[in-house]
Amino acid sequence: MKDITTKLSPKKIILGIAIILAGAAGVVVYQNRITISDWFSALSYSPTPEVSSLMDSIGLTGSAQSILRATHPSLNTSEEFNNYCDSHSQEISILGCYTKGRIYIYDIDEAELSGIKESTLAHELLHAVWERLSESEKTRLSALITEVYNDEQYNSLLAEDLETYPESERIDELHSRIGTEIVELPEELEKHYAKYFNDQDEIVLYYNDYIAPFRELSEKLEDLSNRITTLDQEIEAKTANYYADAEALSTQIDEFNNCANTSNCFSSNAEFAARRNELVNRKAELDNAFNEVNQLITERNNLATEYNDSILRGQTLESVINSNAKVEEIK
């Protein structure tokens, strides 16, 4: 089994017919050998209540149920999962695997990631489906899958992490990802996935549900980063203006004081009062500018705190889905 890490004289005519029919029977037996094997494998499988619930949740057709039961899907602790799926990296999160004819799902218990186990189970099922397709069917589907992958509206979604897979496994991986992550597919692909899912769009909803917190965090971090950058630029400009105005005002105050200490420098008490009021008003404007800069700095620091908290939340969520991470290590 393939490992995947979650991609023709009356007598002569009669004789001829007999030969052809015998050959056809041989093809049927050959094509159905896996189906027969799956049937026997499924007989020995009794899913746990939770796995049984997951299997029911993803709405499988009869043929898909047979394939899935034959893979004996199981929910596993981190230690079991790492052993079965050869997952040993804290940099890469593996949610499930199809290996040696079996499906293993990392048992993630996180309310915020609703749908993650259903989506992963459907994804791994499609790896088992791909392994059971004929070479001609794989060739036909490969062209359709490549067409979707090259589509601009999907490429950015499907290309993520694809380079981590060997070239020989990428179409297999795309087959699973397209079937669980993309809606509005070409008609031929819709028909293909309909052989296994009663409603492929429902499968995509499970994926969108669990991936939503990550997308929201990513969008939030980008927004916060942009706002912080804008504030930094505004603070820098206003601070420079403040110091320039403060220096100019200081010079003017010195000049005023010197004049006040010089006889007949002001032509009248009215001129003295007017000059003094002007400086007082400019000092008040300068104080307002100082307070504005401080308010901007406070706003900037609050955004930075929110940014760091979001980073921490993202790291915590990533640790939840990584069977090699320890949540308590995230400080």
mmCIF file of C-alpha atoms in Angstrom:
data_model
loop_
_atom_site.group_PDB
_atom_site.id
_atom_site.type_symbol
_atom_site.label_atom_id
_atom_site.label_comp_id
_atom_site.label_asym_id
_atom_site.label_seq_id
_atom_site.Cartn_x
_atom_site.Cartn_y
_atom_site.Cartn_z
ATOM 1 C CA MET A 1 0.000 0.000 0.000
ATOM 2 C CA LYS A 2 1.112 3.517 -0.753
ATOM 3 C CA ASP A 3 1.977 5.882 2.048
ATOM 4 C CA ILE A 4 0.472 9.391 1.846
ATOM 5 C CA THR A 5 1.293 12.580 4.835
ATOM 6 C CA THR A 6 -2.903 15.510 5.722
ATOM 7 C CA LYS A 7 -1.394 13.909 -1.609
ATOM 8 C CA LEU A 8 -12.882 -13.428 -33.737
ATOM 9 C CA SER A 9 -16.260 -20.570 -38.786
ATOM 10 C CA PRO A 10 -19.098 -21.039 -36.188
ATOM 11 C CA LYS A 11 -16.880 -23.027 -33.848
ATOM 12 C CA LYS A 12 -14.103 -20.519 -34.123
ATOM 13 C CA ILE A 13 -16.461 -17.653 -33.460
ATOM 14 C CA ILE A 14 -17.922 -19.421 -30.426
ATOM 15 C CA LEU A 15 -14.441 -20.197 -29.200
ATOM 16 C CA GLY A 16 -13.482 -16.620 -29.797
ATOM 17 C CA ILE A 17 -16.431 -15.388 -27.799
ATOM 18 C CA ALA A 18 -15.561 -17.739 -24.993
ATOM 19 C CA ILE A 19 -12.047 -16.405 -24.951
ATOM 20 C CA ILE A 20 -13.256 -12.807 -24.989
ATOM 21 C CA LEU A 21 -15.757 -13.421 -22.212
ATOM 22 C CA ALA A 22 -13.178 -15.207 -20.129
ATOM 23 C CA GLY A 23 -10.830 -12.301 -20.625
ATOM 24 C CA ALA A 24 -13.500 -9.822 -19.624
ATOM 25 C CA ALA A 25 -14.217 -11.802 -16.485
ATOM 26 C CA GLY A 26 -10.548 -11.655 -15.694
ATOM 27 C CA VAL A 27 -10.581 -7.858 -16.040
ATOM 28 C CA VAL A 28 -13.613 -7.580 -13.791
ATOM 29 C CA VAL A 29 -11.958 -9.689 -11.115
ATOM 30 C CA TYR A 30 -8.768 -7.643 -11.441
ATOM 31 C CA GLN A 31 -10.582 -4.309 -11.247
ATOM 32 C CA ASN A 32 -12.622 -5.459 -8.275
ATOM 33 C CA ARG A 33 -9.803 -7.069 -6.356
ATOM 34 C CA ILE A 34 -9.469 -4.017 -4.127
ATOM 35 C CA THR A 35 -13.236 -3.812 -3.650
ATOM 36 C CA ILE A 36 -13.279 -7.422 -2.512
ATOM 37 C CA SER A 37 -10.287 -6.823 -0.272
ATOM 38 C CA ASP A 38 -11.983 -3.726 1.152
ATOM 39 C CA TRP A 39 -15.123 -5.745 1.892
ATOM 40 C CA PHE A 40 -13.196 -8.315 3.902
ATOM 41 C CA SER A 41 -11.156 -5.621 5.672
ATOM 42 C CA ALA A 42 -14.290 -3.701 6.631
ATOM 43 C CA LEU A 43 -15.813 -6.807 8.220
ATOM 44 C CA SER A 44 -13.203 -6.731 10.971
ATOM 45 C CA TYR A 45 -13.615 -3.021 11.740
ATOM 46 C CA SER A 46 -15.662 -1.598 14.584
ATOM 47 C CA PRO A 47 -15.306 2.183 14.865
ATOM 48 C CA THR A 48 -15.394 3.943 18.211
ATOM 49 C CA PRO A 49 -18.518 6.044 18.845
ATOM 50 C CA GLU A 50 -16.635 9.257 18.043
ATOM 51 C CA VAL A 51 -15.172 7.908 14.816
ATOM 52 C CA SER A 52 -18.580 6.544 13.865
ATOM 53 C CA SER A 53 -20.046 10.019 14.433
ATOM 54 C CA LEU A 54 -17.349 11.598 12.271
ATOM 55 C CA MET A 55 -18.017 9.085 9.500
ATOM 56 C CA ASP A 56 -21.725 9.921 9.605
ATOM 57 C CA SER A 57 -21.021 13.662 9.657
ATOM 58 C CA ILE A 58 -19.207 13.801 6.324
ATOM 59 C CA GLY A 59 -22.114 12.235 4.400
ATOM 60 C CA LEU A 60 -20.519 9.450 2.398
ATOM 61 C CA THR A 61 -21.933 7.436 -0.476
ATOM 62 C CA GLY A 62 -22.065 3.654 -0.131
ATOM 63 C CA SER A 63 -18.844 3.095 -2.063
ATOM 64 C CA ALA A 64 -17.031 5.718 -0.004
ATOM 65 C CA GLN A 65 -18.240 4.154 3.234
ATOM 66 C CA SER A 66 -16.856 0.795 2.100
ATOM 67 C CA ILE A 67 -13.481 2.344 1.324
ATOM 68 C CA LEU A 68 -13.351 4.282 4.561
ATOM 69 C CA ARG A 69 -14.292 1.321 6.750
ATOM 70 C CA ALA A 70 -11.614 -0.743 4.969
ATOM 71 C CA THR A 71 -8.996 1.810 6.091
ATOM 72 C CA HIS A 72 -9.954 1.345 9.772
ATOM 73 C CA PRO A 73 -9.845 5.101 10.562
ATOM 74 C CA SER A 74 -8.872 5.947 14.119
ATOM 75 C CA LEU A 75 -8.446 8.985 16.345
ATOM 76 C CA ASN A 76 -5.058 9.000 17.997
ATOM 77 C CA THR A 77 -3.176 10.654 20.827
ATOM 78 C CA SER A 78 -0.080 12.635 19.887
ATOM 79 C CA GLU A 79 2.253 9.772 20.794
ATOM 80 C CA GLU A 80 0.263 7.212 18.784
ATOM 81 C CA PHE A 81 -0.157 9.596 15.873
ATOM 82 C CA ASN A 82 3.525 10.506 15.703
ATOM 83 C CA ASN A 83 4.398 6.810 15.635
ATOM 84 C CA TYR A 84 1.862 5.819 12.968
ATOM 85 C CA CYS A 85 2.342 8.859 10.745
ATOM 86 C CA ASP A 86 6.073 9.351 11.299
ATOM 87 C CA SER A 87 5.399 12.906 12.429
ATOM 88 C CA HIS A 88 8.336 14.359 14.329
ATOM 89 C CA SER A 89 8.564 18.029 13.336
ATOM 90 C CA GLN A 90 7.592 21.025 15.439
ATOM 91 C CA GLU A 91 7.712 23.149 12.278
ATOM 92 C CA ILE A 92 5.113 21.222 10.247
ATOM 93 C CA SER A 93 1.639 20.342 11.493
ATOM 94 C CA ILE A 94 0.281 17.036 10.209
ATOM 95 C CA LEU A 95 -3.405 16.530 10.916
ATOM 96 C CA GLY A 96 -3.834 13.048 9.473
ATOM 97 C CA CYS A 97 -2.207 10.430 7.299
ATOM 98 C CA TYR A 98 -3.082 7.486 5.072
ATOM 99 C CA THR A 99 -0.337 4.929 5.375
ATOM 100 C CA LYS A 100 -0.147 1.163 4.849
ATOM 101 C CA GLY A 101 -3.823 1.098 4.000
ATOM 102 C CA ARG A 102 -4.883 2.777 7.245
ATOM 103 C CA ILE A 103 -6.145 6.251 8.126
ATOM 104 C CA TYR A 104 -4.968 7.942 11.313
ATOM 105 C CA ILE A 105 -6.374 11.263 12.551
ATOM 106 C CA TYR A 106 -4.736 13.398 15.228
ATOM 107 C CA ASP A 107 -7.362 13.766 17.956
ATOM 108 C CA ILE A 108 -7.534 17.568 18.275
ATOM 109 C CA ASP A 109 -9.863 18.818 20.964
ATOM 110 C CA GLU A 110 -10.297 22.560 20.435
ATOM 111 C CA ALA A 111 -13.742 24.180 20.247
ATOM 112 C CA GLU A 112 -12.422 27.035 18.113
ATOM 113 C CA LEU A 113 -11.315 24.553 15.443
ATOM 114 C CA SER A 114 -14.711 22.977 14.827
ATOM 115 C CA GLY A 115 -14.711 20.802 11.712
ATOM 116 C CA ILE A 116 -11.008 19.992 11.733
ATOM 117 C CA LYS A 117 -11.425 16.242 12.299
ATOM 118 C CA GLU A 118 -14.260 15.932 9.769
ATOM 119 C CA SER A 119 -12.236 17.800 7.141
ATOM 120 C CA THR A 120 -9.119 15.734 7.840
ATOM 121 C CA LEU A 121 -11.034 12.449 7.652
ATOM 122 C CA ALA A 122 -12.526 13.427 4.270
ATOM 123 C CA HIS A 123 -9.076 14.508 3.036
ATOM 124 C CA GLU A 124 -7.439 11.218 3.989
ATOM 125 C CA LEU A 125 -10.342 9.244 2.538
ATOM 126 C CA LEU A 126 -9.626 10.851 -0.828
ATOM 127 C CA HIS A 127 -6.040 9.599 -0.630
ATOM 128 C CA ALA A 128 -7.448 6.074 -0.219
ATOM 129 C CA VAL A 129 -9.780 6.738 -3.150
ATOM 130 C CA TRP A 130 -6.894 7.903 -5.338
ATOM 131 C CA GLU A 131 -4.910 4.748 -4.582
ATOM 132 C CA ARG A 132 -7.858 2.660 -5.783
ATOM 133 C CA LEU A 133 -8.322 4.476 -9.127
ATOM 134 C CA SER A 134 -7.152 2.892 -12.371
ATOM 135 C CA GLU A 135 -4.178 4.435 -14.153
ATOM 136 C CA SER A 136 -6.418 5.656 -16.985
ATOM 137 C CA GLU A 137 -8.723 7.335 -14.449
ATOM 138 C CA LYS A 138 -5.766 8.948 -12.697
ATOM 139 C CA THR A 139 -4.508 10.269 -16.033
ATOM 140 C CA ARG A 140 -7.916 11.743 -16.879
ATOM 141 C CA LEU A 141 -8.343 13.333 -13.463
ATOM 142 C CA SER A 142 -4.767 14.622 -13.375
ATOM 143 C CA ALA A 143 -5.529 16.868 -16.367
ATOM 144 C CA LEU A 144 -8.641 18.256 -14.654
ATOM 145 C CA ILE A 145 -6.823 18.737 -11.345
ATOM 146 C CA THR A 146 -3.957 20.559 -13.052
ATOM 147 C CA GLU A 147 -6.456 22.841 -14.784
ATOM 148 C CA VAL A 148 -7.990 23.824 -11.446
ATOM 149 C CA TYR A 149 -4.559 24.276 -9.857
ATOM 150 C CA ASN A 150 -3.504 26.637 -12.652
ATOM 151 C CA ASP A 151 -6.650 28.733 -12.245
ATOM 152 C CA GLU A 152 -5.707 32.102 -10.703
ATOM 153 C CA GLN A 153 -8.615 32.111 -8.252
ATOM 154 C CA TYR A 154 -7.496 28.799 -6.745
ATOM 155 C CA ASN A 155 -3.741 28.703 -7.237
ATOM 156 C CA SER A 156 -2.837 30.798 -4.204
ATOM 157 C CA LEU A 157 -5.015 28.573 -1.992
ATOM 158 C CA LEU A 158 -3.771 25.260 -3.356
ATOM 159 C CA ALA A 159 -0.085 26.139 -3.765
ATOM 160 C CA GLU A 160 0.453 26.570 -0.017
ATOM 161 C CA ASP A 161 2.873 23.921 1.282
ATOM 162 C CA LEU A 162 2.584 21.926 -1.957
ATOM 163 C CA GLU A 163 6.337 22.206 -2.515
ATOM 164 C CA THR A 164 6.862 20.107 0.624
ATOM 165 C CA TYR A 165 5.452 17.093 -1.238
ATOM 166 C CA PRO A 166 7.546 15.028 -3.690
ATOM 167 C CA GLU A 167 6.618 15.683 -7.320
ATOM 168 C CA SER A 168 5.177 12.153 -7.592
ATOM 169 C CA GLU A 169 2.668 12.853 -4.795
ATOM 170 C CA ARG A 170 1.475 16.341 -5.701
ATOM 171 C CA ILE A 171 -1.463 15.375 -7.917
ATOM 172 C CA ASP A 172 -2.588 12.907 -5.249
ATOM 173 C CA GLU A 173 -2.403 15.681 -2.631
ATOM 174 C CA LEU A 174 -4.202 18.150 -4.889
ATOM 175 C CA HIS A 175 -6.927 15.564 -5.475
ATOM 176 C CA SER A 176 -7.574 15.507 -1.720
ATOM 177 C CA ARG A 177 -7.267 19.249 -1.239
ATOM 178 C CA ILE A 178 -9.482 20.221 -4.156
ATOM 179 C CA GLY A 179 -12.154 17.777 -3.015
ATOM 180 C CA THR A 180 -12.216 19.166 0.517
ATOM 181 C CA GLU A 181 -11.318 22.843 0.042
ATOM 182 C CA ILE A 182 -12.735 24.105 -3.269
ATOM 183 C CA VAL A 183 -16.333 24.699 -4.385
ATOM 184 C CA GLU A 184 -17.675 25.361 -7.900
ATOM 185 C CA LEU A 185 -15.473 22.836 -9.643
ATOM 186 C CA PRO A 186 -15.577 21.804 -13.315
ATOM 187 C CA GLU A 187 -18.515 19.478 -13.986
ATOM 188 C CA GLU A 188 -16.367 16.374 -14.493
ATOM 189 C CA LEU A 189 -14.668 16.868 -11.129
ATOM 190 C CA GLU A 190 -18.025 17.558 -9.473
ATOM 191 C CA LYS A 191 -19.247 14.199 -10.796
ATOM 192 C CA HIS A 192 -16.078 12.495 -9.588
ATOM 193 C CA TYR A 193 -16.364 13.733 -6.009
ATOM 194 C CA ALA A 194 -20.107 13.031 -6.041
ATOM 195 C CA LYS A 195 -19.211 9.341 -6.207
ATOM 196 C CA TYR A 196 -17.916 9.668 -2.650
ATOM 197 C CA PHE A 197 -19.611 12.652 -0.965
ATOM 198 C CA ASN A 198 -23.357 13.228 -0.874
ATOM 199 C CA ASP A 199 -22.629 16.961 -0.749
ATOM 200 C CA GLN A 200 -19.084 18.048 -1.498
ATOM 201 C CA ASP A 201 -19.903 21.646 -0.601
ATOM 202 C CA GLU A 202 -20.664 20.499 2.962
ATOM 203 C CA ILE A 203 -17.193 18.976 3.118
ATOM 204 C CA VAL A 204 -15.676 22.316 2.131
ATOM 205 C CA LEU A 205 -17.651 24.007 4.911
ATOM 206 C CA TYR A 206 -15.885 21.816 7.491
ATOM 207 C CA TYR A 207 -12.548 22.998 6.095
ATOM 208 C CA ASN A 208 -13.617 26.636 6.074
ATOM 209 C CA ASP A 209 -14.890 26.363 9.657
ATOM 210 C CA TYR A 210 -11.615 25.172 11.137
ATOM 211 C CA ILE A 211 -9.367 27.290 8.961
ATOM 212 C CA ALA A 212 -11.361 30.468 9.689
ATOM 213 C CA PRO A 213 -9.583 31.322 13.000
ATOM 214 C CA PHE A 214 -6.203 31.108 11.258
ATOM 215 C CA ARG A 215 -7.380 33.261 8.358
ATOM 216 C CA GLU A 216 -8.930 35.796 10.721
ATOM 217 C CA LEU A 217 -5.740 35.991 12.757
ATOM 218 C CA SER A 218 -3.665 36.416 9.623
ATOM 219 C CA GLU A 219 -5.923 39.218 8.370
ATOM 220 C CA LYS A 220 -5.948 40.837 11.801
ATOM 221 C CA LEU A 221 -2.155 40.749 12.058
ATOM 222 C CA GLU A 222 -1.802 42.284 8.612
ATOM 223 C CA ASP A 223 -4.277 45.034 9.509
ATOM 224 C CA LEU A 224 -2.582 45.746 12.843
ATOM 225 C CA SER A 225 0.837 45.792 11.214
ATOM 226 C CA ASN A 226 -0.357 48.309 8.604
ATOM 227 C CA ARG A 227 -1.964 50.512 11.260
ATOM 228 C CA ILE A 228 1.163 50.413 13.420
ATOM 229 C CA THR A 229 3.328 51.331 10.441
ATOM 230 C CA THR A 230 1.040 54.245 9.581
ATOM 231 C CA LEU A 231 1.092 55.463 13.188
ATOM 232 C CA ASP A 232 4.867 55.156 13.372
ATOM 233 C CA GLN A 233 5.163 57.381 10.327
ATOM 234 C CA GLU A 234 2.654 59.881 11.720
ATOM 235 C CA ILE A 235 4.355 59.936 15.124
ATOM 236 C CA GLU A 236 7.737 60.452 13.515
ATOM 237 C CA ALA A 237 6.479 63.357 11.391
ATOM 238 C CA LYS A 238 4.541 65.032 14.231
ATOM 239 C CA THR A 239 7.456 64.587 16.640
ATOM 240 C CA ALA A 240 9.820 66.242 14.168
ATOM 241 C CA ASN A 241 7.352 69.121 13.716
ATOM 242 C CA TYR A 242 6.955 69.439 17.473
ATOM 243 C CA TYR A 243 10.679 69.751 18.126
ATOM 244 C CA ALA A 244 11.080 72.212 15.273
ATOM 245 C CA ASP A 245 8.193 74.358 16.568
ATOM 246 C CA ALA A 246 9.434 74.049 20.162
ATOM 247 C CA GLU A 247 12.890 75.269 19.138
ATOM 248 C CA ALA A 248 11.412 78.165 17.195
ATOM 249 C CA LEU A 249 9.162 79.122 20.115
ATOM 250 C CA SER A 250 12.068 78.936 22.541
ATOM 251 C CA THR A 251 13.995 81.390 20.357
ATOM 252 C CA GLN A 252 11.004 83.720 20.185
ATOM 253 C CA ILE A 253 10.536 83.600 23.948
ATOM 254 C CA ASP A 254 14.200 84.477 24.474
ATOM 255 C CA GLU A 255 13.828 87.393 22.077
ATOM 256 C CA PHE A 256 10.686 88.548 23.892
ATOM 257 C CA ASN A 257 12.362 88.359 27.295
ATOM 258 C CA ASN A 258 15.405 90.266 26.035
ATOM 259 C CA CYS A 259 13.151 92.923 24.610
ATOM 260 C CA ALA A 260 11.167 93.122 27.846
ATOM 261 C CA ASN A 261 14.424 93.765 29.711
ATOM 262 C CA THR A 262 15.449 96.524 27.319
ATOM 263 C CA SER A 263 14.157 100.006 27.740
ATOM 264 C CA ASN A 264 11.778 101.251 25.069
ATOM 265 C CA CYS A 265 12.013 97.948 23.137
ATOM 266 C CA PHE A 266 8.213 97.723 23.059
ATOM 267 C CA SER A 267 6.539 100.837 21.737
ATOM 268 C CA SER A 268 3.654 100.460 24.121
ATOM 269 C CA ASN A 269 2.092 98.292 26.777
ATOM 270 C CA ALA A 270 -0.413 97.177 24.145
ATOM 271 C CA GLU A 271 2.391 95.857 21.924
ATOM 272 C CA PHE A 272 3.936 94.080 24.902
ATOM 273 C CA ALA A 273 0.620 92.416 25.778
ATOM 274 C CA ALA A 274 -0.054 91.442 22.161
ATOM 275 C CA ARG A 275 3.387 89.863 21.741
ATOM 276 C CA ARG A 276 3.040 88.071 25.068
ATOM 277 C CA ASN A 277 -0.448 86.705 24.216
ATOM 278 C CA GLU A 278 0.868 85.483 20.883
ATOM 279 C CA LEU A 279 3.603 83.503 22.613
ATOM 280 C CA VAL A 280 1.180 82.124 25.198
ATOM 281 C CA ASN A 281 -1.150 80.950 22.416
ATOM 282 C CA ARG A 282 1.713 79.332 20.527
ATOM 283 C CA LYS A 283 2.814 77.601 23.742
ATOM 284 C CA ALA A 284 -0.738 76.261 24.169
ATOM 285 C CA GLU A 285 -0.697 74.996 20.555
ATOM 286 C CA LEU A 286 2.650 73.363 21.201
ATOM 287 C CA ASP A 287 1.303 71.668 24.330
ATOM 288 C CA ASN A 288 -1.647 70.358 22.302
ATOM 289 C CA ALA A 289 0.763 69.011 19.692
ATOM 290 C CA PHE A 290 2.758 67.300 22.469
ATOM 291 C CA ASN A 291 -0.392 65.719 23.882
ATOM 292 C CA GLU A 292 -1.442 64.579 20.404
ATOM 293 C CA VAL A 293 1.887 62.850 19.900
ATOM 294 C CA ASN A 294 1.539 61.138 23.281
ATOM 295 C CA GLN A 295 -1.984 59.989 22.380
ATOM 296 C CA LEU A 296 -0.691 58.571 19.117
ATOM 297 C CA ILE A 297 2.098 56.785 20.996
ATOM 298 C CA THR A 298 -0.442 55.309 23.436
ATOM 299 C CA GLU A 299 -2.638 54.162 20.534
ATOM 300 C CA ARG A 300 0.409 52.685 18.806
ATOM 301 C CA ASN A 301 1.464 50.815 21.955
ATOM 302 C CA ASN A 302 -2.054 49.451 22.456
ATOM 303 C CA LEU A 303 -2.039 48.150 18.887
ATOM 304 C CA ALA A 304 1.381 46.611 19.465
ATOM 305 C CA THR A 305 0.036 44.827 22.552
ATOM 306 C CA GLU A 306 -2.947 43.577 20.533
ATOM 307 C CA TYR A 307 -0.564 42.444 17.782
ATOM 308 C CA ASN A 308 1.610 40.527 20.241
ATOM 309 C CA ASP A 309 -1.461 38.942 21.859
ATOM 310 C CA SER A 310 -2.652 37.836 18.409
ATOM 311 C CA ILE A 311 0.755 36.357 17.663
ATOM 312 C CA LEU A 312 0.550 34.450 20.938
ATOM 313 C CA ARG A 313 -2.957 33.211 20.096
ATOM 314 C CA GLY A 314 -1.761 32.066 16.689
ATOM 315 C CA GLN A 315 1.162 30.221 18.223
ATOM 316 C CA THR A 316 -1.173 28.538 20.690
ATOM 317 C CA LEU A 317 -3.539 27.402 17.927
ATOM 318 C CA GLU A 318 -0.613 26.149 15.882
ATOM 319 C CA SER A 319 0.624 24.186 18.885
ATOM 320 C CA VAL A 320 -2.845 22.648 19.277
ATOM 321 C CA ILE A 321 -2.744 21.186 15.755
ATOM 322 C CA ASN A 322 0.895 20.078 15.945
ATOM 323 C CA SER A 323 1.225 16.646 17.528
ATOM 324 C CA ASN A 324 4.842 17.437 18.466
ATOM 325 C CA ALA A 325 4.183 20.775 20.159
ATOM 326 C CA LYS A 326 3.478 21.393 23.811
ATOM 327 C CA VAL A 327 0.965 24.105 24.559
ATOM 328 C CA GLU A 328 2.614 24.917 27.876
ATOM 329 C CA GLU A 329 5.776 25.916 25.996
ATOM 330 C CA ILE A 330 3.945 28.926 24.516
ATOM 331 C CA LYS A 331 4.477 31.808 26.937
#
